[in-house]
XYZ file of C-alpha atoms in Angstrom:
655
model
C -79.499 -138.502 -32.881
C -76.375 -140.245 -31.526
C -74.177 -138.781 -34.207
C -75.635 -135.318 -33.662
C -75.039 -135.561 -29.912
C -71.347 -136.414 -30.417
C -70.822 -133.574 -32.877
C -72.370 -131.108 -30.448
C -70.148 -132.373 -27.644
C -66.960 -131.951 -29.710
C -67.968 -128.436 -30.706
C -68.349 -127.417 -27.049
C -64.947 -128.926 -26.196
C -63.228 -127.037 -29.043
C -64.835 -123.768 -27.972
C -63.585 -124.288 -24.416
C -60.018 -124.836 -25.619
C -60.068 -121.701 -27.742
C -61.435 -119.614 -24.890
C -58.642 -120.762 -22.572
C -55.841 -120.254 -25.101
C -53.586 -117.116 -24.955
C -53.776 -114.414 -27.686
C -50.210 -115.325 -28.730
C -51.270 -118.909 -29.279
C -54.089 -117.890 -31.569
C -52.015 -115.366 -33.616
C -50.803 -116.460 -37.025
C -47.270 -117.745 -37.149
C -44.967 -115.051 -38.560
C -43.614 -115.531 -42.073
C -39.823 -115.247 -42.156
C -36.805 -114.741 -44.326
C -34.709 -117.352 -42.535
C -31.774 -116.930 -44.905
C -31.913 -113.264 -45.873
C -29.743 -111.940 -48.678
C -29.527 -108.500 -50.241
C -28.595 -106.797 -53.476
C -26.229 -104.246 -51.926
C -25.209 -102.659 -48.636
C -23.361 -99.527 -47.532
C -21.909 -101.267 -44.462
C -19.913 -104.299 -43.398
C -20.492 -103.481 -39.713
C -24.023 -104.858 -39.512
C -25.855 -107.550 -41.449
C -29.389 -108.895 -41.338
C -29.717 -112.450 -39.994
C -33.501 -112.889 -39.928
C -36.690 -111.105 -41.001
C -40.048 -111.837 -39.381
C -43.321 -110.585 -40.883
C -45.653 -110.632 -37.863
C -49.126 -109.117 -37.606
C -48.003 -106.375 -35.223
C -44.503 -105.603 -36.531
C -41.802 -106.478 -39.019
C -38.869 -107.630 -36.914
C -35.329 -107.338 -38.294
C -32.576 -109.246 -36.473
C -29.091 -107.762 -36.867
C -25.606 -109.114 -36.225
C -22.993 -106.437 -35.491
C -19.217 -106.852 -35.803
C -16.991 -103.963 -34.761
C -14.101 -103.026 -32.494
C -14.765 -103.996 -28.843
C -15.795 -100.977 -26.775
C -16.467 -98.841 -29.856
C -20.010 -97.730 -30.538
C -22.418 -97.545 -33.406
C -25.726 -95.721 -33.553
C -28.874 -96.454 -35.511
C -31.216 -93.562 -36.221
C -34.697 -93.615 -34.750
C -35.812 -92.252 -38.136
C -34.853 -95.509 -39.883
C -37.487 -97.035 -42.143
C -38.233 -99.843 -44.545
C -39.320 -99.411 -48.139
C -41.571 -102.313 -49.055
C -42.048 -103.809 -52.488
C -45.366 -101.927 -52.467
C -43.304 -98.650 -52.387
C -44.710 -97.761 -48.955
C -42.585 -96.567 -46.034
C -42.693 -98.466 -42.747
C -41.304 -96.537 -39.762
C -39.097 -97.898 -37.004
C -41.018 -98.509 -33.756
C -38.346 -99.489 -31.242
C -35.262 -101.589 -30.711
C -34.647 -104.704 -28.660
C -31.098 -104.885 -27.378
C -30.460 -101.425 -28.830
C -31.965 -97.993 -28.158
C -32.524 -96.192 -31.431
C -30.764 -92.832 -31.577
C -28.361 -93.759 -28.763
C -24.924 -95.372 -28.657
C -24.741 -99.156 -28.909
C -21.385 -100.246 -27.463
C -19.804 -103.264 -29.121
C -19.350 -106.145 -26.620
C -15.850 -107.356 -25.626
C -16.175 -110.195 -28.138
C -16.422 -107.661 -30.965
C -19.812 -109.034 -31.989
C -23.350 -108.171 -30.929
C -26.986 -109.046 -31.654
C -30.058 -106.817 -31.576
C -33.448 -106.394 -33.216
C -35.364 -103.443 -34.610
C -39.153 -103.488 -34.904
C -40.907 -101.645 -37.721
C -44.492 -101.050 -38.683
C -45.855 -104.322 -40.098
C -45.294 -104.925 -43.785
C -47.611 -107.278 -45.690
C -46.817 -110.948 -45.070
C -46.527 -111.487 -48.813
C -43.616 -108.972 -49.103
C -41.020 -110.364 -51.502
C -38.253 -107.811 -50.922
C -37.636 -104.489 -49.171
C -34.938 -101.903 -48.407
C -33.642 -100.974 -44.966
C -32.919 -97.221 -44.972
C -31.291 -95.380 -42.091
C -30.977 -92.122 -44.047
C -28.772 -90.247 -46.522
C -26.371 -88.807 -43.959
C -22.720 -89.753 -44.133
C -22.063 -93.245 -42.791
C -25.728 -94.268 -42.833
C -26.561 -97.977 -42.683
C -28.566 -98.771 -45.821
C -29.214 -102.337 -46.995
C -30.928 -102.638 -50.354
C -33.039 -105.391 -51.893
C -33.375 -107.615 -48.808
C -34.957 -110.928 -49.867
C -35.041 -114.610 -49.089
C -31.924 -116.284 -50.478
C -32.472 -117.412 -54.053
C -35.382 -115.039 -54.663
C -33.643 -111.794 -55.646
C -35.768 -108.937 -57.028
C -35.608 -108.486 -60.782
C -34.811 -105.033 -62.156
C -36.640 -104.215 -65.413
C -34.168 -104.354 -68.289
C -35.902 -102.023 -70.712
C -35.167 -98.550 -69.382
C -34.181 -95.420 -71.278
C -30.379 -94.977 -71.404
C -28.667 -91.589 -71.242
C -26.877 -90.519 -74.419
C -24.655 -87.422 -74.469
C -25.524 -86.032 -77.902
C -23.556 -83.117 -79.422
C -26.422 -80.776 -78.514
C -26.497 -82.023 -74.913
C -22.719 -81.626 -74.685
C -23.097 -78.030 -75.837
C -25.634 -77.443 -73.051
C -23.418 -79.306 -70.594
C -20.551 -76.849 -71.168
C -22.653 -73.709 -70.663
C -20.625 -71.674 -68.159
C -22.440 -69.442 -65.688
C -22.788 -68.642 -61.995
C -24.209 -71.444 -59.845
C -26.087 -70.617 -56.646
C -26.504 -72.821 -53.567
C -28.654 -71.775 -50.643
C -29.962 -73.670 -47.670
C -30.953 -73.904 -44.037
C -29.530 -75.872 -41.113
C -32.333 -77.073 -38.863
C -31.805 -76.416 -35.147
C -28.746 -74.243 -35.786
C -27.323 -72.168 -32.952
C -24.118 -70.160 -32.592
C -23.520 -72.140 -29.393
C -22.677 -75.157 -31.585
C -19.301 -73.540 -32.161
C -19.290 -72.559 -35.832
C -20.563 -69.771 -38.055
C -18.924 -70.743 -41.350
C -18.629 -73.713 -43.659
C -15.835 -74.382 -46.138
C -16.391 -75.376 -49.749
C -13.414 -77.131 -51.312
C -13.947 -75.981 -54.896
C -12.200 -78.587 -57.008
C -11.613 -78.173 -60.743
C -10.666 -81.646 -62.068
C -9.666 -80.395 -65.518
C -6.758 -78.406 -64.054
C -6.262 -79.966 -60.626
C -6.930 -76.630 -58.896
C -8.529 -76.636 -55.468
C -9.847 -73.346 -54.125
C -11.360 -72.945 -50.637
C -14.477 -70.805 -50.363
C -15.806 -69.685 -46.961
C -19.596 -69.830 -46.628
C -21.075 -67.675 -43.858
C -24.027 -68.999 -41.852
C -26.593 -66.482 -40.648
C -27.934 -66.641 -37.094
C -31.159 -68.268 -38.296
C -29.160 -71.113 -39.880
C -29.582 -69.987 -43.489
C -26.736 -69.565 -45.963
C -26.142 -68.755 -49.604
C -23.094 -68.741 -51.844
C -22.327 -68.421 -55.542
C -19.441 -69.538 -57.705
C -18.521 -69.710 -61.366
C -18.950 -73.142 -62.965
C -18.142 -74.359 -66.485
C -20.472 -77.381 -66.213
C -22.609 -79.151 -63.546
C -20.628 -80.009 -60.421
C -20.832 -82.055 -57.252
C -19.476 -80.380 -54.146
C -19.217 -80.767 -50.395
C -19.392 -78.302 -47.520
C -17.324 -79.116 -44.446
C -18.571 -78.044 -41.019
C -16.464 -78.193 -37.877
C -18.070 -77.367 -34.540
C -17.637 -78.440 -30.951
C -16.601 -82.095 -30.976
C -17.941 -82.870 -34.446
C -17.125 -82.624 -38.114
C -19.595 -83.143 -40.942
C -19.582 -83.121 -44.733
C -22.672 -81.999 -46.632
C -22.902 -82.932 -50.295
C -24.620 -80.778 -52.902
C -25.065 -80.577 -56.660
C -25.155 -77.383 -58.714
C -25.798 -76.496 -62.347
C -24.560 -73.247 -63.964
C -27.323 -70.652 -64.167
C -29.545 -72.453 -61.636
C -30.151 -72.433 -57.879
C -29.993 -75.427 -55.553
C -31.894 -75.182 -52.261
C -31.120 -77.675 -49.498
C -32.244 -78.382 -45.945
C -29.785 -79.960 -43.516
C -31.670 -81.891 -40.865
C -30.569 -82.457 -37.279
C -29.382 -86.033 -37.994
C -27.182 -84.881 -40.887
C -29.579 -85.904 -43.663
C -29.925 -83.514 -46.586
C -33.162 -82.899 -48.460
C -33.604 -80.808 -51.597
C -36.146 -78.020 -51.287
C -35.378 -77.094 -54.892
C -33.099 -79.073 -57.171
C -31.612 -78.188 -60.563
C -33.847 -79.034 -63.508
C -33.417 -79.659 -67.213
C -31.417 -82.435 -68.892
C -28.804 -82.347 -66.112
C -31.189 -81.946 -63.195
C -30.953 -84.222 -60.155
C -33.138 -84.797 -57.113
C -33.740 -88.467 -56.311
C -30.043 -89.376 -56.505
C -29.239 -86.556 -54.078
C -31.766 -87.728 -51.504
C -30.957 -91.416 -52.061
C -27.366 -91.445 -53.285
C -25.046 -94.359 -54.022
C -21.653 -92.876 -53.094
C -21.137 -95.266 -50.172
C -22.766 -98.193 -51.942
C -20.408 -97.963 -54.916
C -17.265 -97.331 -52.852
C -14.459 -99.832 -52.337
C -14.189 -100.008 -48.488
C -10.687 -99.608 -47.086
C -10.875 -102.673 -44.825
C -11.861 -104.856 -47.775
C -9.161 -103.241 -49.926
C -6.501 -103.960 -47.283
C -7.539 -107.569 -46.830
C -7.509 -108.335 -50.551
C -4.474 -106.290 -51.606
C -2.199 -108.099 -49.153
C -2.894 -111.472 -50.750
C -3.158 -110.747 -54.482
C -0.759 -109.724 -57.220
C -1.450 -106.798 -59.555
C -3.223 -108.802 -62.250
C -5.379 -110.769 -59.789
C -6.222 -107.660 -57.783
C -7.287 -105.843 -60.952
C -9.520 -108.736 -62.013
C -11.010 -108.902 -58.515
C -11.698 -105.133 -58.513
C -13.416 -105.290 -61.904
C -15.498 -108.289 -60.818
C -16.532 -106.431 -57.687
C -17.315 -103.347 -59.794
C -19.754 -105.323 -61.936
C -21.486 -106.632 -58.826
C -21.793 -103.095 -57.467
C -23.105 -101.857 -60.802
C -25.987 -104.308 -60.426
C -26.664 -102.980 -56.915
C -26.509 -99.375 -58.164
C -28.885 -100.297 -60.992
C -31.320 -101.672 -58.394
C -31.179 -98.485 -56.298
C -31.664 -96.330 -59.400
C -34.775 -98.347 -60.275
C -36.187 -98.350 -56.732
C -35.798 -94.621 -56.161
C -36.777 -93.429 -59.614
C -33.506 -92.063 -60.992
C -33.648 -90.235 -64.298
C -31.447 -91.606 -67.130
C -28.920 -88.850 -66.334
C -28.816 -89.827 -62.667
C -28.419 -93.511 -63.587
C -25.520 -92.635 -65.883
C -23.709 -90.595 -63.223
C -24.156 -93.373 -60.646
C -22.615 -95.849 -63.080
C -19.664 -93.523 -63.795
C -19.089 -93.046 -60.070
C -19.063 -96.806 -59.451
C -16.536 -97.365 -62.216
C -14.232 -94.576 -60.995
C -14.315 -95.863 -57.400
C -13.065 -99.291 -58.457
C -10.560 -97.909 -60.938
C -9.100 -95.810 -58.113
C -8.724 -98.965 -56.024
C -6.459 -100.433 -58.724
C -4.385 -97.253 -58.848
C -4.159 -97.229 -55.036
C -2.880 -100.805 -55.132
C -0.224 -99.831 -57.659
C 0.746 -96.757 -55.617
C 1.107 -98.792 -52.409
C 3.348 -101.309 -54.161
C 5.539 -98.503 -55.497
C 5.843 -96.897 -52.068
C 6.793 -100.230 -50.501
C 9.990 -100.512 -52.539
C 13.170 -99.816 -50.580
C 15.069 -97.819 -53.175
C 18.125 -97.458 -50.944
C 18.647 -101.160 -50.279
C 17.512 -102.722 -53.562
C 19.625 -102.825 -56.709
C 18.386 -101.038 -59.803
C 17.859 -104.342 -61.645
C 15.679 -105.610 -58.782
C 13.659 -102.393 -58.715
C 13.158 -102.499 -62.468
C 12.004 -106.133 -62.345
C 9.619 -105.438 -59.469
C 8.142 -102.366 -61.180
C 7.857 -103.961 -64.631
C 4.185 -105.060 -64.242
C 3.204 -101.557 -63.153
C 4.875 -99.923 -66.148
C 3.306 -102.150 -68.795
C 0.340 -100.523 -70.598
C -1.169 -103.984 -71.215
C -1.816 -104.317 -67.457
C -4.001 -101.200 -67.410
C -6.730 -102.363 -69.760
C -9.184 -102.023 -66.896
C -9.242 -98.372 -67.993
C -11.317 -99.478 -70.974
C -14.131 -99.992 -68.475
C -13.690 -96.473 -67.084
C -15.416 -93.295 -68.412
C -12.168 -92.111 -69.993
C -13.874 -90.331 -72.900
C -17.104 -89.354 -71.164
C -17.480 -85.662 -70.288
C -20.193 -86.636 -67.771
C -17.438 -87.785 -65.400
C -16.327 -84.148 -64.972
C -19.320 -83.698 -62.652
C -18.038 -86.195 -60.100
C -15.868 -85.226 -57.125
C -14.012 -88.540 -57.416
C -12.652 -87.660 -60.848
C -9.990 -85.317 -59.439
C -8.528 -88.113 -57.301
C -8.802 -90.600 -60.157
C -6.896 -88.235 -62.465
C -4.268 -87.645 -59.790
C -3.703 -91.400 -59.541
C -3.580 -91.747 -63.323
C -1.147 -88.905 -64.006
C 1.262 -90.100 -61.301
C 0.865 -93.833 -61.944
C 3.974 -95.836 -62.784
C 2.807 -96.421 -66.337
C 2.419 -92.685 -67.011
C 5.585 -91.693 -65.158
C 7.845 -94.388 -66.558
C 11.490 -93.246 -66.920
C 11.284 -93.593 -70.698
C 8.710 -90.817 -70.844
C 9.898 -88.530 -68.063
C 12.499 -85.791 -68.209
C 13.589 -83.426 -65.458
C 14.203 -80.630 -67.969
C 11.661 -77.845 -68.458
C 12.948 -77.029 -71.943
C 9.938 -76.916 -74.291
C 11.273 -79.709 -76.542
C 11.839 -82.025 -73.571
C 8.406 -81.287 -72.166
C 6.807 -81.885 -75.567
C 8.586 -85.249 -75.826
C 7.327 -86.227 -72.386
C 3.771 -85.208 -73.279
C 3.899 -87.223 -76.507
C 5.203 -90.250 -74.609
C 2.384 -90.062 -72.080
C -0.259 -89.695 -74.777
C 1.216 -92.725 -76.556
C 0.774 -94.682 -73.327
C -2.817 -93.453 -73.029
C -3.723 -94.522 -76.565
C -1.965 -97.906 -76.134
C -3.895 -98.653 -72.939
C -7.252 -97.804 -74.472
C -6.548 -99.206 -77.930
C -7.488 -95.861 -79.455
C -6.232 -93.774 -82.359
C -5.968 -90.569 -80.334
C -5.675 -89.575 -76.659
C -8.712 -89.901 -74.443
C -10.356 -87.006 -72.641
C -8.641 -88.072 -69.424
C -5.301 -88.341 -71.232
C -5.687 -84.754 -72.458
C -6.560 -83.680 -68.926
C -3.259 -85.156 -67.737
C -1.552 -82.663 -70.082
C -3.768 -79.770 -68.955
C -3.129 -80.530 -65.281
C 0.626 -80.627 -65.986
C 0.306 -77.187 -67.594
C -1.512 -75.936 -64.500
C 1.267 -77.214 -62.252
C 4.102 -75.868 -64.410
C 2.595 -72.389 -64.859
C 2.002 -72.218 -61.128
C 5.703 -72.607 -60.382
C 7.944 -69.782 -61.566
C 6.469 -68.267 -64.691
C 8.157 -64.939 -63.964
C 11.619 -66.505 -64.146
C 11.233 -67.715 -67.761
C 8.032 -66.401 -69.362
C 9.065 -67.153 -72.961
C 9.877 -70.767 -72.067
C 6.509 -71.269 -70.358
C 4.721 -69.551 -73.253
C 6.251 -72.134 -75.596
C 5.189 -74.992 -73.318
C 1.697 -73.517 -73.282
C 1.523 -73.390 -77.092
C 2.707 -76.997 -77.429
C 0.168 -78.270 -74.928
C -2.670 -76.215 -76.367
C -2.565 -78.531 -79.391
C -3.899 -81.374 -77.224
C -6.953 -79.386 -76.128
C -9.627 -80.608 -78.551
C -12.616 -78.967 -76.830
C -13.322 -75.295 -76.382
C -13.733 -75.646 -72.622
C -10.224 -77.118 -72.369
C -8.744 -74.307 -74.450
C -10.534 -71.773 -72.248
C -9.079 -73.368 -69.137
C -5.574 -73.391 -70.623
C -5.865 -69.708 -71.547
C -7.143 -68.854 -68.098
C -4.147 -70.602 -66.508
C -1.713 -68.608 -68.665
C -3.371 -65.271 -67.876
C -3.393 -66.194 -64.195
C 0.350 -66.915 -64.302
C 1.050 -63.608 -66.043
C -0.917 -61.695 -63.396
C 1.232 -63.304 -60.703
C 4.378 -61.954 -62.325
C 5.451 -60.054 -59.177
C 7.608 -60.986 -56.193
C 5.033 -59.836 -53.635
C 1.410 -58.774 -53.395
C -0.590 -56.791 -50.854
C -3.031 -58.490 -48.544
C -6.571 -58.038 -49.847
C -9.165 -56.116 -47.871
C -11.146 -59.253 -46.997
C -12.083 -60.709 -43.616
C -9.072 -63.017 -43.867
C -6.769 -60.174 -44.878
C -7.943 -57.976 -41.992
C -7.469 -60.849 -39.552
C -3.904 -61.509 -40.692
C -3.017 -57.815 -40.470
C -4.112 -57.813 -36.825
C -2.099 -60.959 -36.099
C 1.084 -59.675 -37.773
C 1.013 -55.939 -37.016
C 3.833 -56.190 -34.504
C 6.196 -57.749 -37.065
C 6.328 -54.695 -39.354
C 9.947 -54.003 -40.257
C 10.785 -57.721 -40.200
C 10.231 -60.734 -42.391
C 7.916 -63.261 -40.786
C 7.521 -66.924 -41.648
C 3.995 -68.072 -40.780
C 3.525 -71.776 -40.033
C -0.081 -73.038 -40.221
C -0.073 -76.269 -38.249
C -2.124 -78.632 -36.095
C -1.586 -81.066 -33.244
C -3.163 -83.908 -35.243
C -0.832 -83.328 -38.226
C 2.262 -85.550 -38.246
C 4.163 -83.626 -40.970
C 3.414 -80.359 -39.116
C 4.952 -81.628 -35.896
C 7.886 -83.163 -37.742
C 8.696 -79.819 -39.393
C 8.417 -77.974 -36.081
C 10.637 -80.421 -34.255
C 13.310 -80.588 -36.973
C 13.442 -76.794 -37.277
C 13.865 -76.175 -33.535
C 17.707 -75.871 -33.597
C 17.525 -73.484 -36.550
C 14.865 -71.329 -34.919
C 16.798 -71.173 -31.653
C 19.911 -70.021 -33.526
C 17.834 -67.259 -35.160
C 15.958 -66.280 -32.001
C 17.420 -62.750 -31.834
C 17.871 -62.197 -35.557
C 17.032 -58.551 -36.385
C 15.334 -59.353 -39.701
C 13.111 -62.428 -39.192
C 10.502 -63.838 -36.818
C 8.272 -66.906 -36.759
C 4.535 -67.128 -36.112
C 2.657 -70.408 -35.513
C -1.098 -70.486 -36.113
C -3.424 -73.399 -35.312
C -7.092 -73.840 -34.473
C -8.673 -73.870 -31.042
C -9.884 -77.076 -29.441
C -7.503 -79.529 -31.108
C -7.759 -82.181 -28.434
C -6.896 -81.928 -24.731
C -5.556 -78.503 -23.725
C -2.987 -80.180 -21.472
C -1.428 -82.034 -24.435
C -1.312 -78.857 -26.508
C 0.401 -76.853 -23.762
C 2.902 -79.616 -23.122
C 3.834 -79.788 -26.814
C 4.180 -76.011 -27.133
C 6.356 -75.809 -24.009
C 8.626 -78.544 -25.335
C 8.956 -77.632 -29.007
C 7.780 -74.016 -29.416
C 9.051 -72.400 -26.247
C 9.874 -68.739 -26.844
C 7.956 -68.621 -30.152
C 4.806 -66.675 -30.962
C 2.020 -69.262 -30.939
C -1.568 -68.301 -31.711
C -4.778 -70.321 -31.673
C -7.725 -69.022 -33.689
C -11.289 -70.241 -34.047
C -12.151 -72.722 -36.790
C -14.089 -69.945 -38.535
C -11.027 -67.669 -38.539
C -8.790 -70.519 -39.700
C -11.214 -71.091 -42.585
C -10.809 -67.442 -43.572
C -7.023 -67.762 -43.516
C -7.249 -70.876 -45.693
C -9.369 -68.928 -48.152
C -6.935 -65.997 -48.011
C -3.909 -68.103 -48.940
C -5.761 -70.674 -51.029
C -4.710 -73.791 -49.112
C -6.670 -76.795 -47.895
C -4.039 -78.854 -46.101
C -1.383 -78.346 -43.476
C 1.463 -77.780 -42.895
C 1.293 -74.616 -44.969
C 3.843 -71.784 -44.932
C 3.629 -68.127 -45.918
C 6.109 -65.264 -45.686
C 5.420 -61.537 -45.193
C 7.996 -58.890 -46.037
C 8.886 -55.891 -43.908
C 5.818 -53.984 -45.175
C 3.390 -56.809 -44.502
C 3.103 -57.868 -48.140
C 2.924 -61.557 -49.066
C 6.066 -63.007 -50.665
C 5.123 -65.336 -53.512
C 8.165 -67.583 -53.142
C 8.776 -67.332 -49.431
C 10.961 -68.815 -46.717
C 10.924 -72.504 -45.782
C 12.429 -74.585 -43.013
C 15.982 -75.706 -43.796
C 19.346 -75.877 -42.110
C 20.441 -72.663 -40.405
C 22.976 -71.976 -43.159
C 20.475 -72.535 -45.978
C 17.813 -70.471 -44.238
C 20.175 -67.537 -43.735
C 21.225 -67.744 -47.398
C 17.598 -67.791 -48.575
C 16.774 -64.845 -46.322
C 19.678 -62.799 -47.685
C 18.721 -63.594 -51.287
C 15.146 -62.576 -50.537
C 16.253 -59.300 -48.991
C 18.428 -58.497 -52.004
C 15.587 -59.234 -54.436
C 13.001 -57.191 -52.572
C 15.027 -54.330 -51.199
C 16.931 -53.432 -54.350
C 13.691 -52.513 -56.118
């Protein structure tokens, strides 16, 4: 009885304590990742410092490091992907308001938390996903330090068989259509611009895409194989890039959401179809960030930087492999993601080499010093990192980065070494230069014959040479074409070479009439008053340093020609390029007395399409009849400009 009485008493005391305790005191203690790590991240601006798995929410603590007074923004549509493959939505922020600007404190560092729907306490790893818009904060494979998720090793690889390569190079029209959610003309744009890049030849062709009032659009273009592309949009106070993927003979349908994310309503199918990698891409994950590049390149030599870049590439390949597994990439999508990661880090090495070359003071240094300093960059043995690049993989042609990679390769010190470069355009000299470059390519890769990328260096050189002055020496350029055709070991390359030659032959005139397109009609209206004169048109912008430099240096020449009976100048830029007061001040100081016109971004896009240019400054010349002069006037000294003008008049007016 005594024992029973004591037990009953203790039970009543315990019940009283529990009844008086707060709900927080009775809740289970949250499980945490106290030392969180992750497989990969698209950002160095924020990092996760703690993860708490509570009953009511999963709480992520972030540390932010950025420029004081600058802001970041985290989407209210952010979510977590648990190891159970479920999505857990963001609930709210603490210390940050989701969807609004978070201003970096004066110290340059900040702390905040984001609460999500509760994940299971037993969660081993998860992904933080802000979205697939440009610049999104995505942190993959978050886990407790030392407990990284394991990616299954046995997965089907992609193999480009001869039959698949035949299908890959099936040329046809590709169609892209889509819809911009919440679109309104009041946003300040009614067109987008597609920078159509052809990496095999180095050509870049702008294509204007009209947007209907309901926000829908559609455009078509000829493609020789699957391609990645990007549409640029410029409206009031914003600029956005929208990525897409297209396959010849198929249609891609996309939806652009208000936050900039892109979803695929209908994606290309078949062996080269993609969907998951478009909605959950790795372009920013596999990139080599500029701030990291700058920090490392300043402290390492060429060999050490190359080794560091390749080591970093292998780490990123593991992160890309994780993302491919988590989001269900097909073998083709996995293969493209790997190629993209390799190209991004190969480009970093080429950028390092280019920066070192540009840093040389050729005027002050002796030739022996220059040669000694450049020796490491001209040695093929120092470019063996290219053996880890997709140099013989046609799949790389899909990627937008390949054009830049090829540009870096063809103009690298090792490929442009004095021993293999001649200034002569005589066919024998050009053939010797080509052979020298292909010898470098084979030496780098340890191969018996040039790589695909090496052959593309030759094809891109042909594109550049035929685009110069074919009409001045057609037989010479025909011989160069025949010599270079021997390097084209695939039908698609021979087709491209033939197309370039036919294109050059069609341009075998001094002038051509403006086409009856929207851009052509616009330019006629802008230049109607100049009929009877030659007019040099300068496409420029306030933000463009080379544009302003050309304008300022040409001012004395233009003033001397102010009342010339045969020539005028027209300056065209876009509206809304910064404060109006700054624009007016610059025009009054440097373009006083000149014809200066501002057009809408949509109209400027049409002029870019008309003259096939994507960068400024860009110059065009119209003759007295309003026809476009193929080799027109350029800024020079007054004497040189007058001489060029007289030569042009003699050529055109004696016909």
